[in-house]
Short mmCIF file of C-alpha atoms and ligand atoms in Angstrom, two decimals:
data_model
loop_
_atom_site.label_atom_id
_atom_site.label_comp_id
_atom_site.label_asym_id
_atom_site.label_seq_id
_atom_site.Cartn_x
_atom_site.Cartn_y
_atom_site.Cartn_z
CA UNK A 148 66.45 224.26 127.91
CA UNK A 149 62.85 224.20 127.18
CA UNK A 150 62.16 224.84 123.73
CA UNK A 151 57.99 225.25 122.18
CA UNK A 152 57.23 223.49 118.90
CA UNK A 153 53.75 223.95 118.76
CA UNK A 154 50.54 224.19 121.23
CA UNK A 155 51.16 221.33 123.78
CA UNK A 156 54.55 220.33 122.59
CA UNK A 157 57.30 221.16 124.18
CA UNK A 158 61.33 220.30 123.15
CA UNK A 159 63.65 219.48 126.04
CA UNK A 160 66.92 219.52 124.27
CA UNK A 161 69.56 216.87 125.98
CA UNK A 162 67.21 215.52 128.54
CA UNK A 163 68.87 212.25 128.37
CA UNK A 164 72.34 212.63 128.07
CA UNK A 165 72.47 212.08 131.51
CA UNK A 166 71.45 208.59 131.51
CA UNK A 167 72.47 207.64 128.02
CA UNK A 168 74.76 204.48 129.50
CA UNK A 169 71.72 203.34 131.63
CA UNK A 170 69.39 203.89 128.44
CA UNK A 171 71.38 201.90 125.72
CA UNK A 172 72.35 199.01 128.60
CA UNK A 173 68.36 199.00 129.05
CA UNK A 174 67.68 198.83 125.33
CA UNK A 175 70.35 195.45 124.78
CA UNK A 176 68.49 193.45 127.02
CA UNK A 177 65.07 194.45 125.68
CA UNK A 178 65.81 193.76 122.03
CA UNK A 179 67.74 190.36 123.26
CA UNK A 180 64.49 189.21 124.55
CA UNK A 181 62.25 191.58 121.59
CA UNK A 182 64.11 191.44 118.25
CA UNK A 183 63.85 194.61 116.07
CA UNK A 184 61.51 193.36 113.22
CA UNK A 185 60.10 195.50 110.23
CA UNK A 186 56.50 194.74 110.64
CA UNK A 187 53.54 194.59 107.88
CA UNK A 188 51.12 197.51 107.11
CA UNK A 189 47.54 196.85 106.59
CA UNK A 190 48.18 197.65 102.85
CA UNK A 191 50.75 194.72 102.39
CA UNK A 192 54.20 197.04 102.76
CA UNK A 193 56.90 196.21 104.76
CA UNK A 194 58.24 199.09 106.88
CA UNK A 195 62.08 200.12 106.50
CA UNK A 196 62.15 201.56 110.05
CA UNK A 197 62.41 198.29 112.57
CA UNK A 198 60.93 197.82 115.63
CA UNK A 199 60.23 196.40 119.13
CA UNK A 200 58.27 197.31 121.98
CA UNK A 201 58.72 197.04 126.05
CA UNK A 202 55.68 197.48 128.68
CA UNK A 203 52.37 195.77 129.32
CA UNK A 204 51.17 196.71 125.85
CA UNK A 205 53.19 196.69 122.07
CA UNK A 206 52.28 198.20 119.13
CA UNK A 207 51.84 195.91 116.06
CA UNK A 208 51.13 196.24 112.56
CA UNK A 209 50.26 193.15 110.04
CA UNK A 210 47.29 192.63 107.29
CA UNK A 211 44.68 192.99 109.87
CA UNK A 212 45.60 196.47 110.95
CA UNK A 213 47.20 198.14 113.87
CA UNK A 214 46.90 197.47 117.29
CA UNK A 215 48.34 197.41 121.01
CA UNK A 216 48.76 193.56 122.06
CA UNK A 217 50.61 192.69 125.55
CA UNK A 218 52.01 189.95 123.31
CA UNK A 219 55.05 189.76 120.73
CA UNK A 220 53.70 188.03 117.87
CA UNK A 221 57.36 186.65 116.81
CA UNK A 222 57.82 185.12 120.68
CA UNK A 223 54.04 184.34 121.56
CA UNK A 224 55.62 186.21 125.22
CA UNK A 225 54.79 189.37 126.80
CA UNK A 226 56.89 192.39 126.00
CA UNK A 227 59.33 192.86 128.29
CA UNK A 228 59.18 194.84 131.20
CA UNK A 229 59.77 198.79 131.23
CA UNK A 230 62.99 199.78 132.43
CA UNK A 231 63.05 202.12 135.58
CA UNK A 232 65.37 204.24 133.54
CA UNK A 233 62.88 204.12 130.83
CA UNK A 234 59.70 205.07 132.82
CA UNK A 235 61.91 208.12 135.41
CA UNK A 236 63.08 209.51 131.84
CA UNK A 237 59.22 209.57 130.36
CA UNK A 238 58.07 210.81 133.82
CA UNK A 239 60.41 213.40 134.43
CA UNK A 240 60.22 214.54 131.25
CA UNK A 241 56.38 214.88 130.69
CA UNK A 242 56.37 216.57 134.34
CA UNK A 243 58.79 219.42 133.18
CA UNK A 244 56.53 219.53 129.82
CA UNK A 245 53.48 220.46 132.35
CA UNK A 246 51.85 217.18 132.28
CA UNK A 247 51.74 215.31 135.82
CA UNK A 248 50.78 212.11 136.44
CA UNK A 249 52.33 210.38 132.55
CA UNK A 250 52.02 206.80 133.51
CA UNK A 251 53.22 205.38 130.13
CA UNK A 252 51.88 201.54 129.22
CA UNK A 253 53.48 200.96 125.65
CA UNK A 254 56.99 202.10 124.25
CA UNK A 255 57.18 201.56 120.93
CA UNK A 256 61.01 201.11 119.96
CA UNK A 257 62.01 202.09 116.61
CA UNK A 258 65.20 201.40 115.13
CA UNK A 259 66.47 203.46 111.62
CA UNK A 260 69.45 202.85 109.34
CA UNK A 261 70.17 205.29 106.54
CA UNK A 262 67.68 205.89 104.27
CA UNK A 263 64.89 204.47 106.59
CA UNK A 264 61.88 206.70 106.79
CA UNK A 265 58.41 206.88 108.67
CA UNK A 266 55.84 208.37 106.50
CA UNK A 267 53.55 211.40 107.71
CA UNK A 268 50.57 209.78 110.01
CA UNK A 269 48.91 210.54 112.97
CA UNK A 270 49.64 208.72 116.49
CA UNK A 271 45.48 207.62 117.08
CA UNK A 272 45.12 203.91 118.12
CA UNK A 273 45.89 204.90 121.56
CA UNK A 274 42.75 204.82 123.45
CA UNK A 275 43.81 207.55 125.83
CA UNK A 276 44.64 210.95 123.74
CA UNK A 277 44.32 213.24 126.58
CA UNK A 278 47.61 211.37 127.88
CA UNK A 279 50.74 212.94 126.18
CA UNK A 280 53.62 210.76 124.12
CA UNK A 281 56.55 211.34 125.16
CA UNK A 282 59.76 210.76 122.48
CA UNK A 283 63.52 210.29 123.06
CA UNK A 284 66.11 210.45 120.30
CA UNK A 285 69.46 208.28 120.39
CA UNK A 286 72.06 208.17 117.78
CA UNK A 287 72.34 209.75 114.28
CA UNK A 288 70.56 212.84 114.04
CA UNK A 289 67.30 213.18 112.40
CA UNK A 290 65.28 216.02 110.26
CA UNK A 291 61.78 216.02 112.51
CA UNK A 292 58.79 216.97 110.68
CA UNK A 293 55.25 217.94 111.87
CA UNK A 294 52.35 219.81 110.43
CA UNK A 295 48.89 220.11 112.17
CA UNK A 296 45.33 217.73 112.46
CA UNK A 297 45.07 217.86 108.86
CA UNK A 298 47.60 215.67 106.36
CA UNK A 299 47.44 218.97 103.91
CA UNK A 300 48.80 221.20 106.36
CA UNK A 301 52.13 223.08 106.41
CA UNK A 302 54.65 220.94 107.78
CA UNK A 303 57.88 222.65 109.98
CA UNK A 304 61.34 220.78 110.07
CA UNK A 305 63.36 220.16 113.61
CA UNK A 306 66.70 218.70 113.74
CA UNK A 307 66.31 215.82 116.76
CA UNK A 308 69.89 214.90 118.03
CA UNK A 309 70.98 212.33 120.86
CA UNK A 310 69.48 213.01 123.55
CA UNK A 311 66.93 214.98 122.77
CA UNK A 312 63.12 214.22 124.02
CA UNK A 313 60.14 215.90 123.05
CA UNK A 314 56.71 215.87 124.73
CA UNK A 315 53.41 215.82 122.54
CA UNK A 316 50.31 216.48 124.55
CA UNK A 317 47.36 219.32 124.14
CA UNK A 318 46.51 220.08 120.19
CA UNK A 319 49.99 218.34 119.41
CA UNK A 320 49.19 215.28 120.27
CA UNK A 321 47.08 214.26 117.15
CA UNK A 322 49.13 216.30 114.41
CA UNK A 323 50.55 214.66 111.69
CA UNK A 324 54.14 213.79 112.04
CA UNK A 325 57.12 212.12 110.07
CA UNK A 326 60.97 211.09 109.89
CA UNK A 327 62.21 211.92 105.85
CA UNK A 328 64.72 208.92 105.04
CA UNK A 329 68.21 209.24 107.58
CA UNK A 330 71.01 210.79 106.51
CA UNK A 331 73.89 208.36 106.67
CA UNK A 332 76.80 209.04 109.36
CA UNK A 333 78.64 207.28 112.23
CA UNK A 334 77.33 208.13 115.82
CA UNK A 335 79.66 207.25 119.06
CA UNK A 336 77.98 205.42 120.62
CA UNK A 337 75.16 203.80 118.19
CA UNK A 338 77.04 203.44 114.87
CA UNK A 339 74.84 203.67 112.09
CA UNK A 340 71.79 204.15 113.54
CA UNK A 341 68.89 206.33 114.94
CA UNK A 342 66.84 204.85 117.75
CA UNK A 343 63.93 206.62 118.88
CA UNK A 344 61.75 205.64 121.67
CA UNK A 345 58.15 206.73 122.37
CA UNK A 346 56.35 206.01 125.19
CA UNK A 347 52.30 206.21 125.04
CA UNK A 348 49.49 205.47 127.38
CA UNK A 349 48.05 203.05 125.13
CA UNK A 350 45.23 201.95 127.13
C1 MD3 B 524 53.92 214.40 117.08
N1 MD3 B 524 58.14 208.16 115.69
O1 MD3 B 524 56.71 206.07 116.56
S1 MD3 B 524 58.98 210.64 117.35
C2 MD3 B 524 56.08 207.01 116.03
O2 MD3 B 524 61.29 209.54 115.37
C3 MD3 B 524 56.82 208.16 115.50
O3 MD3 B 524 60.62 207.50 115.29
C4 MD3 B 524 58.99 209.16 115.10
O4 MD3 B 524 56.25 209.01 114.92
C5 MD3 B 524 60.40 208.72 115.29
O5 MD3 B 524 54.85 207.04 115.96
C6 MD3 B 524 58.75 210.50 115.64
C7 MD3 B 524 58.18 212.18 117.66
C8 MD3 B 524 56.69 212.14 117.77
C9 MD3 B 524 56.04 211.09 118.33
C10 MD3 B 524 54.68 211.13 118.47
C11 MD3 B 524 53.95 212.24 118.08
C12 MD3 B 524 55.99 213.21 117.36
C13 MD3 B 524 54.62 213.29 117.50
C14 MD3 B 524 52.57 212.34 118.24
C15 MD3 B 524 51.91 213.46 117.86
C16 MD3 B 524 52.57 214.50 117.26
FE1 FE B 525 54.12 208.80 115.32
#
């Protein structure tokens, strides 16, 4: 079903069940060649959620700030390449959201283990904001939250399960958005874990 969170963002509950085996084959070889790393922030802190990236661009955080690089820093190599599951997933999705013509560049990988958070921010060093981001959930479940273009406004909860992908595109796209530390449980297929994957036109 096709559920509306807010102006330009629409919830797509269970879009990727269907190719969950393809998805978490897809993900092994990435983070073989990528290793999930907790990167730097600008102001010295070291992020609990880990991640990797796959595409032509990754996004990276250290002292200097944030930025898309076609390069992991821990490999000096190109990301690897976007799965065709990966890309037919963001594509179909963001089509059935009402946005044609999604060619992602970046997905961002991230990787949570109870207690892991993401702090509310905004999604803006992507040079192309008229392009949507598209995000898929895997794993534990997570308590979603997103308010609007301002940090002080009113923030509303989801619950995002396995499966589920949401597209952010229209006003959405630059409201401020966050994941409050994971609950700890034991998921089939992923164990411990949350893994949720966004994929942005970066460029
Ligand atoms: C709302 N990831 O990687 S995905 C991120 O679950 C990020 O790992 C979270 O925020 C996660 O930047 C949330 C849902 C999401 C992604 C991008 C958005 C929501 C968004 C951009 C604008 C508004
Ligand atoms: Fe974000």
């Amino acid at each position: 079903e096709r559920e509306t969170l807010a102006e330009g963002a629409v919830l797509l509950r269970g879009e990727a069940l269907s190719v969950e085996t393809d998805l978490l084959a897809a993900l092994s070889e990435i983070t073989a060649q990528a290793a999930f790393r907790n990167m730097v922030t600008p102001g010295g802190f070291t992020m609990s959620v880990a991640m990797s990236n796959c595409g032509p661009l990754g996004w990276v955080s250290d002292r200097s700030g944030y930025r898309y690089s076609p390069v992991d820093p821990l490999t000096g190599q190109n990301w690897p390449v976007m799965p065709e599951c990966f890309l037919k997933l963001a594509q179909d999705a963001a089509t059935k959201a009402g946005y044609q013509n999604f060619i992602p560049d970046a997905c961002l990988i991230n990787r949570y283990e109870p207690k892991n958070k993401l702090s509310l921010h905004q999604d803006k060093d992507e040079k192309s904001p008229e392009h949507p981001i598209v995000s898929v959930s895997l794993g534990l479940p997570a308590t979603f939250q997103f308010g609007g273009l301002k940090r002080t406004d009113a923030v509303l909860k989801y619950a995002l399960h396995h499966g589920d992908v949401v597209v952010w595109g229209g006003p959405s796209r630059l409201y401020y958005h966050g994941i409050p530390p994971l609950k700890d449980g034991e998921h089939p297929l992923l164990g411990r874990t949350r893994i949720n994957l966004t994929f942005r036109k970066a460029a």
